[in-house]
Amino acid sequence: MRTFRPLTFAMLIGTCAGSVMMVRAQEASVPDTLKLRGMTARFAPTEIGADLSKLSASDRGVLARLIEASKIVDALFLRQAWAGNESMLLDLVKDQTAAGRARLHYFLINKGPWSRLDHDQTFVPGAPAKPAGANYYPADATKADLERWMQSLPEADRVRATGFFSVIRRGRGTGVGAFTVVPYNVEYQNELMRAAGLLREAAALASEPTLKIFLTKRADAFLSNDYYDSDVAWMEIKGAIEPTIGPYEVYEDELFNYKAGFESFITVQDAAESAKLAKFGGELQDIENHLPIDPAYRNPTLGALAPIAVVNEIFAAGDANRGVQTAAFNLPNDERVTREKGAKRVMLKNVQDAKFAKILLPISKVVLAPADQKDVSFEAFFTHILVHELMHGLGPHNITVSGRQTTVRQEMKEASSALEEAKADISSLFAIQHMIDKGVLPASLERSLYTTFLASAFRSIRFGINEAHGRGIAIQMNFLLDAGGFVVRPDGTFTVDRARIKEGVTALTREIMTIQAQGDYAKAKALAERLGVVRPAVQKALDRLTGVPVDIEPRFTAAERLLNPSASPATRRRVASKS
């Protein structure tokens, strides 16, 4: 595989004078070592672990093998993000200069040479601009060519081409039709065979029957490319160990939002907290029935299986551990499973604890009026994240457009992820208020709910508006400012107008879900272009947050204790920081 040094990259993009000037201009903008260290400092090193003392020896063996499989997933995701990642990583490892070590550190955080917090700015000399299609499509293919080819295919082939679990490569011949669909189990055969072997070893050690079934079926899925049975089995897992491993989120495919990135969350159950939240599952149909949209767009019968799990993370890899860390997730994304079975919501409690203490509380001291700061609470933060994940499963998903059966994801294309994140965020406020009004949640939560969300909006918008969550929160922030639900005070701090916030929340929930239900791609694009920006008043507040970390950089201490039980604490800390 080629190494992307400056001369090689210039040759790749052309030897003409204009191309050389492009490379020189790009290299001139690469941050120096001091600036790069400052960019890295935005991620606060944080120990992430869990109490594993009550686990049996066999359970510890299961976890150890799952962590080893996750490391394979980590390398696989590097390939998915960019074809040059593995070669560049090897070069960075060899570079022992101060600049080289700084670039390697930030490369590992971002899973590539582009700063995800800075509109994908290149920070390694010689790296190209971040490809919108990652490594899922031919690097020289245009979006228009790919769309024409996909539309020319018979329906069954088009479903495979636009599905989660395939890449598009150059086929035989030339012209628009010179593409072919390659399933993941062929494209990533070597990695998936090794990962499947480790999952089978873990299954052999597992004493919990549902875990054994999932691990066996997921190993089969890695080799067959059919994930349906293992997705259903994942939703039914019981017991202490809660692993999530496979291709799920489509964020990296910024061209179409079609292709799933490999990721892994290895976690252990927090049984007490899970039991407290189980009641939310029984409220989903009632929330769906009261969504502020045309009743024809509501789902009269949600999937019966909607488990909620509160867990503590011990290891994350691939798309689950790049840039900003995931605090919760709602899976699977396969519409076949969600239509028939619903979805599972997983809350990463120890990650949320860290984010609240290290990020959100310091932000609130800067962006909120002093009188409002006391209303920021972990209960509101945790509840909003939980219901955010619940709301991914509600509202329009499988839709009809011009008599054609399709999905929101396919119709929204590259606008899908940001719109869906905005939907889940804003509709979760609507849903929590509905449950407060109904008496399911305490009335005391209402005051802290909107103030905590306002502070957390500044936390999320710092992820960058090129990222789905960041752009989604910008849409909400600007809509609620325009609606008067959020107000900028004369001193530049922000507050909630409690007389207008609920109306704004309801209006935006209605607008986004109606766009999704109608499959209106043009309106989705227009909404994002109009509101998915950082306005001057918001930017001024963000400028005052330079001393507050943007997110955490996890150090998986519990995982290292599992893999290196005899190592000293200092050695484990050094290894954990490189994981």
Coordinates of C-alpha atoms in Angstrom, one line a residue:
M1 CA 0.0 0.0 0.0
R2 CA 1.3 3.4 -0.9
T3 CA 2.6 5.9 1.6
F4 CA 1.1 9.3 1.3
R5 CA 4.2 11.5 1.5
P6 CA 4.0 15.0 -0.1
L7 CA 5.7 14.1 -3.5
T8 CA 3.7 10.9 -3.8
F9 CA 0.4 12.7 -3.1
A10 CA 1.3 15.4 -5.7
M11 CA 1.9 12.7 -8.3
L12 CA -1.5 11.2 -7.4
I13 CA -3.5 14.4 -8.0
G14 CA -1.5 15.4 -11.0
T15 CA 1.8 16.9 -11.9
C16 CA 0.4 20.1 -13.3
A17 CA 1.4 23.4 -11.7
G18 CA -2.1 24.0 -10.3
S19 CA -2.1 20.6 -8.6
V20 CA 1.3 21.2 -7.0
M21 CA 0.1 24.6 -5.8
M22 CA -2.9 22.9 -4.2
V23 CA -0.6 20.5 -2.2
R24 CA 1.6 23.3 -1.1
A25 CA -1.3 25.4 0.1
Q26 CA -2.7 22.4 2.0
E27 CA 0.6 21.7 3.6
A28 CA 1.0 25.3 4.6
S29 CA -2.2 25.0 6.6
V30 CA -1.2 21.9 8.5
P31 CA -1.0 22.9 12.2
D32 CA 2.5 23.0 13.8
T33 CA 3.4 20.8 16.8
L34 CA 2.4 23.4 19.4
K35 CA -1.0 24.0 17.8
L36 CA -1.6 20.3 17.4
R37 CA -1.0 19.7 21.1
G38 CA -3.6 22.4 21.8
M39 CA -6.1 20.7 19.5
T40 CA -5.4 17.4 21.2
A41 CA -5.9 19.0 24.7
R42 CA -9.5 19.5 23.8
F43 CA -10.0 15.8 24.7
A44 CA -9.6 15.3 28.4
P45 CA -7.8 12.0 29.3
T46 CA -10.3 10.1 31.4
E47 CA -10.1 6.7 33.0
I48 CA -13.1 4.6 31.9
G49 CA -13.6 1.4 33.8
A50 CA -16.1 -0.8 35.7
D51 CA -16.2 -3.1 38.7
L52 CA -15.5 -6.6 37.4
S53 CA -14.9 -8.2 40.8
K54 CA -18.1 -10.2 40.7
L55 CA -17.6 -11.7 37.3
S56 CA -16.6 -15.4 37.1
A57 CA -13.3 -16.5 35.5
S58 CA -15.1 -17.7 32.4
D59 CA -16.9 -14.3 32.1
R60 CA -13.5 -12.6 32.3
G61 CA -12.3 -14.9 29.5
V62 CA -15.3 -13.9 27.4
L63 CA -14.5 -10.2 27.9
A64 CA -10.8 -10.7 27.1
R65 CA -11.7 -12.4 23.7
L66 CA -14.2 -9.7 22.9
I67 CA -11.6 -7.0 23.5
E68 CA -9.2 -8.8 21.2
A69 CA -11.9 -9.0 18.5
S70 CA -12.6 -5.3 19.1
K71 CA -9.0 -4.5 18.3
I72 CA -9.5 -6.2 14.9
V73 CA -12.6 -4.1 14.4
D74 CA -10.6 -1.0 15.2
A75 CA -8.1 -1.7 12.4
L76 CA -11.0 -2.6 10.0
F77 CA -12.7 0.7 10.6
L78 CA -9.4 2.5 9.7
R79 CA -9.6 0.9 6.3
Q80 CA -13.3 1.9 5.9
A81 CA -12.5 5.5 6.8
W82 CA -9.8 5.9 4.2
A83 CA -7.7 3.6 2.0
G84 CA -4.5 5.4 3.0
N85 CA -5.0 5.2 6.8
E86 CA -3.1 2.0 7.5
S87 CA -0.1 3.1 5.5
M88 CA -0.1 6.5 7.1
L89 CA -0.4 5.0 10.6
L90 CA 2.7 2.9 10.0
D91 CA 4.6 6.0 8.9
L92 CA 3.5 7.9 12.0
V93 CA 4.6 5.1 14.3
K94 CA 8.1 5.2 12.8
D95 CA 8.4 9.0 13.2
Q96 CA 9.9 9.6 16.7
T97 CA 10.1 13.4 16.4
A98 CA 8.0 15.5 18.6
A99 CA 5.8 16.5 15.6
G100 CA 5.5 12.8 14.7
R101 CA 4.4 11.8 18.2
A102 CA 1.9 14.6 18.3
R103 CA 0.4 13.7 14.9
L104 CA 0.2 10.0 15.9
H105 CA -1.7 10.8 19.1
Y106 CA -4.2 13.0 17.3
F107 CA -4.5 10.5 14.4
L108 CA -5.5 7.8 16.9
I109 CA -8.1 10.0 18.4
N110 CA -9.6 10.9 15.0
K111 CA -9.0 7.6 13.3
G112 CA -7.4 9.4 10.5
P113 CA -5.5 12.6 9.5
W114 CA -8.5 14.9 9.7
S115 CA -9.6 16.8 12.8
R116 CA -13.2 16.0 13.3
L117 CA -13.7 19.0 15.5
D118 CA -12.4 21.4 12.9
H119 CA -14.4 20.7 9.8
D120 CA -12.1 17.8 9.0
Q121 CA -9.0 20.0 8.7
T122 CA -5.9 18.0 7.6
F123 CA -3.2 17.8 10.3
V124 CA -0.8 15.4 8.7
P125 CA 1.3 16.6 5.8
G126 CA 0.5 14.9 2.5
A127 CA -3.0 13.7 3.4
P128 CA -5.7 14.6 0.9
A129 CA -9.0 16.2 1.8
K130 CA -11.3 13.9 3.7
P131 CA -13.2 11.8 1.1
A132 CA -17.0 12.2 1.5
G133 CA -17.5 8.6 0.6
A134 CA -14.8 7.4 2.9
N135 CA -13.4 4.1 1.5
Y136 CA -16.9 2.7 0.6
Y137 CA -16.8 4.0 -3.0
P138 CA -14.1 4.4 -5.7
A139 CA -12.1 7.5 -4.9
D140 CA -12.5 8.8 -8.4
A141 CA -16.2 8.2 -8.6
T142 CA -18.6 11.2 -8.6
K143 CA -21.8 11.2 -6.6
A144 CA -23.7 11.8 -9.8
D145 CA -22.1 8.8 -11.6
L146 CA -22.9 6.6 -8.6
E147 CA -26.5 7.7 -8.4
R148 CA -27.0 7.1 -12.2
W149 CA -25.5 3.7 -11.9
M150 CA -27.6 2.8 -8.8
Q151 CA -30.8 4.0 -10.5
S152 CA -30.1 1.9 -13.6
L153 CA -29.9 -1.4 -11.6
P154 CA -32.8 -3.9 -11.2
E155 CA -34.5 -3.5 -7.8
A156 CA -32.7 -6.4 -6.1
D157 CA -29.3 -5.2 -7.2
R158 CA -30.1 -1.6 -6.2
V159 CA -31.1 -2.8 -2.7
R160 CA -27.6 -4.5 -2.4
A161 CA -25.9 -1.4 -3.8
T162 CA -27.6 1.0 -1.3
G163 CA -27.5 -1.5 1.6
F164 CA -25.5 -1.3 4.8
F165 CA -23.2 -4.2 4.2
S166 CA -21.4 -3.7 0.9
V167 CA -18.8 -1.4 -0.8
I168 CA -18.8 -0.2 -4.3
R169 CA -15.8 -0.9 -6.4
R170 CA -14.8 -0.4 -10.1
G171 CA -16.1 -3.2 -12.3
R172 CA -15.1 -4.2 -15.8
G173 CA -15.4 -1.8 -18.7
T174 CA -15.7 1.9 -18.6
G175 CA -18.4 4.5 -18.2
V176 CA -21.2 5.0 -15.8
G177 CA -21.9 1.3 -15.4
A178 CA -18.3 0.4 -14.5
F179 CA -19.1 -0.3 -10.9
T180 CA -19.7 -3.5 -8.9
V181 CA -21.1 -4.4 -5.5
V182 CA -18.7 -6.2 -3.1
P183 CA -20.2 -7.6 0.2
Y184 CA -18.4 -6.9 3.4
N185 CA -17.6 -10.6 4.0
V186 CA -15.6 -10.5 0.7
E187 CA -14.0 -7.1 1.1
Y188 CA -12.9 -7.7 4.7
Q189 CA -12.6 -11.4 4.6
N190 CA -9.4 -11.8 6.5
E191 CA -10.3 -9.5 9.4
L192 CA -13.8 -10.9 9.7
M193 CA -12.5 -14.5 9.8
R194 CA -10.2 -13.7 12.7
A195 CA -12.9 -11.8 14.5
A196 CA -15.4 -14.6 14.0
G197 CA -12.9 -17.1 15.5
L198 CA -12.6 -15.0 18.6
L199 CA -16.3 -14.6 19.0
R200 CA -16.7 -18.4 18.8
E201 CA -14.0 -18.8 21.5
A202 CA -16.0 -16.3 23.6
A203 CA -19.2 -18.2 23.0
A204 CA -17.6 -21.5 24.1
L205 CA -16.7 -19.8 27.4
A206 CA -20.0 -18.0 28.0
S207 CA -22.4 -19.5 30.5
E208 CA -25.3 -17.2 29.7
P209 CA -27.4 -18.9 26.9
T210 CA -28.5 -15.7 25.3
L211 CA -25.0 -14.3 25.1
K212 CA -23.7 -17.6 23.7
I213 CA -26.4 -17.5 21.0
F214 CA -25.6 -13.9 20.0
L215 CA -21.9 -14.5 19.8
T216 CA -22.3 -17.6 17.7
K217 CA -24.8 -15.9 15.3
R218 CA -22.7 -12.8 15.0
A219 CA -19.7 -14.9 14.1
D220 CA -21.8 -16.6 11.4
A221 CA -23.0 -13.1 10.2
F222 CA -19.4 -11.9 9.8
L223 CA -18.9 -14.7 7.2
S224 CA -22.3 -14.8 5.6
N225 CA -23.0 -11.0 5.5
D226 CA -26.5 -11.6 6.8
Y227 CA -26.9 -9.8 10.1
Y228 CA -30.7 -10.2 10.7
D229 CA -30.6 -13.3 13.0
S230 CA -27.7 -12.0 15.1
D231 CA -29.3 -8.5 15.4
V232 CA -32.4 -10.1 16.8
A233 CA -30.3 -12.3 19.1
W234 CA -28.4 -9.1 20.3
M235 CA -31.7 -7.6 21.4
E236 CA -32.4 -10.6 23.6
I237 CA -29.1 -10.7 25.5
K238 CA -29.4 -11.1 29.3
G239 CA -26.9 -11.3 32.0
A240 CA -23.8 -9.3 33.1
I241 CA -22.0 -9.0 29.7
E242 CA -23.5 -6.7 27.0
P243 CA -21.4 -6.7 23.8
T244 CA -22.2 -4.7 20.7
I245 CA -19.9 -5.6 17.8
G246 CA -20.4 -5.3 14.0
P247 CA -21.3 -2.8 11.3
Y248 CA -23.9 -0.3 12.4
E249 CA -23.7 3.5 12.0
V250 CA -23.6 5.3 8.6
Y251 CA -22.0 8.5 9.8
E252 CA -18.7 7.9 7.9
D253 CA -20.5 7.7 4.6
E254 CA -21.1 11.4 4.1
L255 CA -21.8 10.8 0.4
F256 CA -25.1 8.8 0.9
N257 CA -25.3 7.7 4.5
Y258 CA -25.8 4.1 3.1
K259 CA -22.7 2.2 4.4
A260 CA -22.3 0.9 7.9
G261 CA -19.0 1.4 9.8
F262 CA -17.7 -1.4 12.0
E263 CA -17.6 -0.6 15.7
S264 CA -17.6 -2.3 19.1
F265 CA -18.8 -1.5 22.6
I266 CA -17.8 -4.0 25.2
T267 CA -19.8 -3.3 28.4
V268 CA -21.1 -4.8 31.6
Q269 CA -24.7 -4.4 32.8
D270 CA -25.7 -2.0 35.6
A271 CA -28.6 -4.0 36.7
A272 CA -29.9 -1.6 39.3
E273 CA -30.1 1.4 36.9
S274 CA -31.5 -0.8 34.1
A275 CA -34.4 -1.9 36.4
K276 CA -35.2 1.8 37.2
L277 CA -35.6 2.7 33.5
A278 CA -37.5 -0.3 32.3
K279 CA -40.8 1.6 32.8
F280 CA -39.9 3.8 29.8
G281 CA -40.4 1.0 27.4
G282 CA -44.1 0.8 28.3
E283 CA -44.6 4.5 27.4
L284 CA -43.4 4.4 23.8
Q285 CA -46.7 3.6 22.0
D286 CA -48.4 6.4 24.0
I287 CA -45.7 8.9 23.0
E288 CA -46.0 7.7 19.3
N289 CA -49.8 8.2 19.5
H290 CA -49.3 11.8 20.7
L291 CA -46.6 12.9 18.3
P292 CA -47.4 16.4 16.9
I293 CA -47.7 15.1 13.3
D294 CA -50.5 14.0 10.9
P295 CA -51.9 10.8 12.5
A296 CA -51.3 9.1 9.1
Y297 CA -47.6 9.4 9.7
R298 CA -47.7 7.7 13.2
N299 CA -47.0 4.0 13.7
P300 CA -50.1 2.4 15.3
T301 CA -48.1 -0.6 16.4
L302 CA -44.6 -0.3 17.5
G303 CA -42.3 -3.3 17.7
A304 CA -43.1 -5.3 20.9
L305 CA -39.4 -5.7 21.9
A306 CA -37.9 -2.4 23.1
P307 CA -35.3 -3.2 25.8
I308 CA -33.4 -0.6 27.6
A309 CA -30.0 -1.4 29.1
V310 CA -27.8 0.8 31.4
V311 CA -24.2 -0.4 31.2
N312 CA -20.7 0.6 32.0
E313 CA -18.2 0.6 29.2
I314 CA -14.9 -1.2 29.5
F315 CA -13.7 -1.0 25.8
A316 CA -14.8 0.7 22.6
A317 CA -13.4 0.4 19.1
G318 CA -13.8 1.5 15.5
D319 CA -16.6 3.9 14.8
A320 CA -17.4 3.8 18.5
N321 CA -14.1 5.3 19.5
R322 CA -13.2 8.1 17.1
G323 CA -13.4 11.8 18.0
V324 CA -16.3 12.5 20.3
Q325 CA -17.2 9.6 22.5
T326 CA -20.7 8.0 22.3
A327 CA -22.8 8.4 25.5
A328 CA -25.7 6.2 24.4
F329 CA -26.9 4.4 21.3
N330 CA -30.0 3.0 19.7
L331 CA -29.6 -0.1 17.5
P332 CA -29.9 -1.9 15.2
N333 CA -30.3 0.4 12.3
D334 CA -31.6 -2.3 9.9
E335 CA -35.2 -1.3 9.1
R336 CA -36.2 -5.0 8.8
V337 CA -35.4 -5.5 12.5
T338 CA -36.7 -2.2 13.8
R339 CA -40.0 -2.7 11.9
E340 CA -40.5 -6.2 13.3
K341 CA -38.8 -6.1 16.7
G342 CA -38.2 -2.5 17.6
A343 CA -34.7 -1.4 18.9
K344 CA -32.6 -1.6 22.0
R345 CA -31.4 1.5 23.8
V346 CA -28.1 1.2 25.5
M347 CA -26.9 3.9 28.0
L348 CA -23.2 4.1 28.8
K349 CA -23.5 5.4 32.3
N350 CA -19.8 5.8 33.2
V351 CA -19.2 7.7 30.0
Q352 CA -22.1 10.0 30.7
D353 CA -20.8 10.6 34.3
A354 CA -17.5 11.6 32.9
K355 CA -19.0 14.0 30.2
F356 CA -21.3 15.7 32.7
A357 CA -18.5 16.3 35.3
K358 CA -15.6 17.2 32.9
I359 CA -17.5 19.0 30.1
L360 CA -21.1 20.0 30.8
L361 CA -20.8 21.6 34.3
P362 CA -17.8 23.8 33.2
I363 CA -19.7 24.8 30.1
S364 CA -22.7 25.8 32.1
K365 CA -20.6 28.2 34.2
V366 CA -19.7 30.1 31.1
V367 CA -22.7 30.1 28.8
L368 CA -25.6 30.3 31.3
A369 CA -26.8 33.2 33.4
P370 CA -25.6 32.8 37.0
A371 CA -29.2 32.4 38.2
D372 CA -29.8 29.5 35.8
Q373 CA -26.6 27.5 36.6
K374 CA -28.2 25.8 39.6
D375 CA -30.8 24.2 37.3
V376 CA -28.3 22.0 35.5
S377 CA -28.6 18.5 36.7
F378 CA -27.3 15.0 35.9
E379 CA -30.8 13.6 36.2
A380 CA -32.0 15.9 33.3
F381 CA -28.9 15.2 31.3
F382 CA -29.2 11.4 31.7
T383 CA -32.9 11.4 31.1
H384 CA -32.6 13.4 27.9
I385 CA -29.9 11.1 26.5
L386 CA -32.0 8.1 27.3
V387 CA -35.2 9.4 25.7
H388 CA -33.1 10.7 22.7
E389 CA -32.2 7.0 22.0
L390 CA -35.9 6.0 22.5
M391 CA -37.0 8.6 20.0
H392 CA -34.8 7.2 17.3
G393 CA -37.2 4.3 17.2
L394 CA -40.3 6.5 17.0
G395 CA -41.7 8.6 14.2
P396 CA -41.4 7.8 10.4
H397 CA -39.0 5.1 9.2
N398 CA -40.6 3.0 6.5
I399 CA -42.5 5.4 4.2
T400 CA -44.3 5.6 0.9
V401 CA -43.1 8.2 -1.7
S402 CA -45.0 8.5 -5.0
G403 CA -46.4 5.0 -4.5
R404 CA -43.0 3.5 -3.8
Q405 CA -42.1 1.7 -0.6
T406 CA -38.8 3.1 0.8
T407 CA -37.2 4.3 4.0
V408 CA -36.4 7.7 5.5
R409 CA -32.7 6.9 5.4
Q410 CA -32.7 6.2 1.7
E411 CA -34.7 9.2 0.8
M412 CA -32.8 11.7 2.9
K413 CA -29.4 10.4 1.6
E414 CA -26.5 12.4 3.0
A415 CA -28.9 14.7 4.9
S416 CA -30.2 11.7 6.9
S417 CA -27.9 11.6 9.8
A418 CA -28.0 15.2 10.9
L419 CA -31.8 15.3 10.5
E420 CA -32.3 12.1 12.4
E421 CA -30.1 13.3 15.3
A422 CA -32.0 16.6 15.4
K423 CA -35.3 14.7 15.4
A424 CA -34.2 12.5 18.3
D425 CA -33.0 15.4 20.3
I426 CA -35.9 17.8 19.9
S427 CA -38.6 15.1 20.0
S428 CA -37.1 13.7 23.3
L429 CA -37.9 17.1 24.9
F430 CA -41.4 16.7 23.6
A431 CA -41.6 13.2 24.9
I432 CA -40.2 14.0 28.4
Q433 CA -42.6 16.9 28.7
H434 CA -45.5 14.5 27.7
M435 CA -44.4 12.1 30.5
I436 CA -44.1 14.9 33.0
D437 CA -47.6 16.1 32.1
K438 CA -48.9 12.5 32.4
G439 CA -47.3 12.0 35.8
V440 CA -44.8 9.3 34.7
L441 CA -41.9 11.6 35.5
P442 CA -41.8 14.1 38.4
A443 CA -42.9 17.7 37.7
S444 CA -39.7 18.9 39.4
L445 CA -37.8 17.6 36.3
E446 CA -39.3 20.3 34.0
R447 CA -37.3 23.2 35.2
S448 CA -33.9 21.5 34.9
L449 CA -34.8 19.8 31.6
Y450 CA -34.7 22.8 29.3
T451 CA -31.8 24.6 31.1
T452 CA -29.7 21.4 31.0
F453 CA -30.5 20.9 27.3
L454 CA -29.4 24.5 26.6
A455 CA -26.1 24.0 28.2
S456 CA -25.7 20.6 26.5
A457 CA -26.4 22.2 23.2
F458 CA -23.2 24.1 23.5
R459 CA -21.4 20.9 24.4
S460 CA -22.7 19.2 21.2
I461 CA -22.2 22.1 18.8
R462 CA -18.5 22.1 19.6
F463 CA -18.3 18.7 17.9
G464 CA -18.4 20.7 14.6
I465 CA -21.3 21.2 12.2
N466 CA -19.7 18.9 9.7
E467 CA -20.6 16.1 12.2
A468 CA -24.2 14.8 12.4
H469 CA -24.8 15.5 16.1
G470 CA -23.2 19.0 15.8
R471 CA -25.2 20.0 12.8
G472 CA -28.3 18.6 14.3
I473 CA -27.9 20.6 17.4
A474 CA -27.2 23.8 15.4
I475 CA -30.5 23.3 13.6
Q476 CA -32.3 23.1 17.0
M477 CA -30.4 26.0 18.6
N478 CA -31.2 28.4 15.8
F479 CA -34.8 27.2 15.5
L480 CA -35.4 27.7 19.2
L481 CA -33.7 31.1 19.1
D482 CA -35.9 32.2 16.3
A483 CA -39.0 30.9 18.1
G484 CA -38.0 32.7 21.3
G485 CA -37.6 29.6 23.4
F486 CA -33.9 30.4 23.9
V487 CA -32.8 34.0 24.5
V488 CA -29.5 35.7 24.3
R489 CA -29.0 38.1 27.2
P490 CA -27.2 41.5 26.9
D491 CA -24.1 40.0 28.6
G492 CA -23.8 37.3 26.0
T493 CA -25.1 34.5 28.2
F494 CA -28.1 32.4 27.3
T495 CA -31.4 31.6 29.1
V496 CA -34.7 29.7 28.5
D497 CA -37.9 31.6 28.0
R498 CA -40.2 29.1 29.8
A499 CA -43.4 30.6 28.3
R500 CA -42.2 29.8 24.7
I501 CA -39.9 26.9 24.9
K502 CA -42.6 24.2 24.7
E503 CA -44.2 25.7 21.6
G504 CA -40.8 25.8 19.9
V505 CA -40.1 22.2 20.7
T506 CA -43.4 21.0 19.4
A507 CA -43.1 23.1 16.2
L508 CA -39.6 21.7 15.3
T509 CA -40.6 18.1 16.2
R510 CA -43.6 18.5 13.7
E511 CA -41.4 20.0 11.0
I512 CA -38.7 17.4 11.0
M513 CA -40.9 14.4 11.3
T514 CA -43.2 15.7 8.5
I515 CA -40.1 16.1 6.2
Q516 CA -39.1 12.5 7.1
A517 CA -42.6 11.1 6.6
Q518 CA -42.9 12.8 3.2
G519 CA -39.4 11.8 2.1
D520 CA -38.8 15.4 1.1
Y521 CA -35.0 15.5 0.5
A522 CA -35.2 19.1 -0.8
K523 CA -36.8 20.4 2.4
A524 CA -34.3 18.4 4.5
K525 CA -31.4 20.0 2.6
A526 CA -33.0 23.5 2.9
L527 CA -33.5 23.2 6.6
A528 CA -29.9 22.1 7.2
E529 CA -28.5 24.9 5.0
R530 CA -30.7 27.6 6.7
L531 CA -30.2 26.5 10.3
G532 CA -27.2 24.2 10.4
V533 CA -24.8 27.0 11.0
V534 CA -23.1 28.7 13.9
R535 CA -24.5 32.3 14.3
P536 CA -22.4 35.1 15.7
A537 CA -24.0 35.2 19.2
V538 CA -23.4 31.4 19.6
Q539 CA -19.9 31.7 18.2
K540 CA -19.1 34.4 20.8
A541 CA -20.2 32.1 23.6
L542 CA -18.2 29.2 22.0
D543 CA -15.1 31.5 21.9
R544 CA -15.3 31.8 25.7
L545 CA -15.1 28.0 26.1
T546 CA -11.5 27.6 24.9
G547 CA -10.4 26.5 28.4
V548 CA -13.1 23.8 28.7
P549 CA -12.4 20.4 27.1
V550 CA -14.7 19.4 24.2
D551 CA -14.9 15.8 25.1
I552 CA -13.0 13.0 26.8
E553 CA -10.2 10.8 25.6
P554 CA -10.9 7.4 27.2
R555 CA -8.3 5.2 28.9
F556 CA -9.8 1.8 29.2
T557 CA -8.3 0.8 32.6
A558 CA -10.6 -2.1 33.3
A559 CA -9.8 -3.7 29.9
E560 CA -6.1 -3.4 30.5
R561 CA -6.5 -5.1 33.9
L562 CA -8.2 -8.0 32.1
L563 CA -5.6 -8.3 29.4
N564 CA -2.6 -7.6 31.7
P565 CA -3.5 -8.7 35.2
S566 CA 0.1 -9.0 36.4
A567 CA 1.2 -5.6 35.1
S568 CA 1.8 -2.7 37.4
P569 CA -0.7 0.2 37.5
A570 CA 1.8 2.5 35.8
T571 CA 2.3 0.1 33.0
R572 CA -1.4 -0.4 32.6
R573 CA -2.0 3.3 32.4
R574 CA 0.6 3.7 29.6
V575 CA -0.9 0.8 27.6
A576 CA -4.5 2.1 28.2
S577 CA -3.6 5.5 26.9
K578 CA -2.6 3.9 23.6
S579 CA -5.7 1.7 23.2

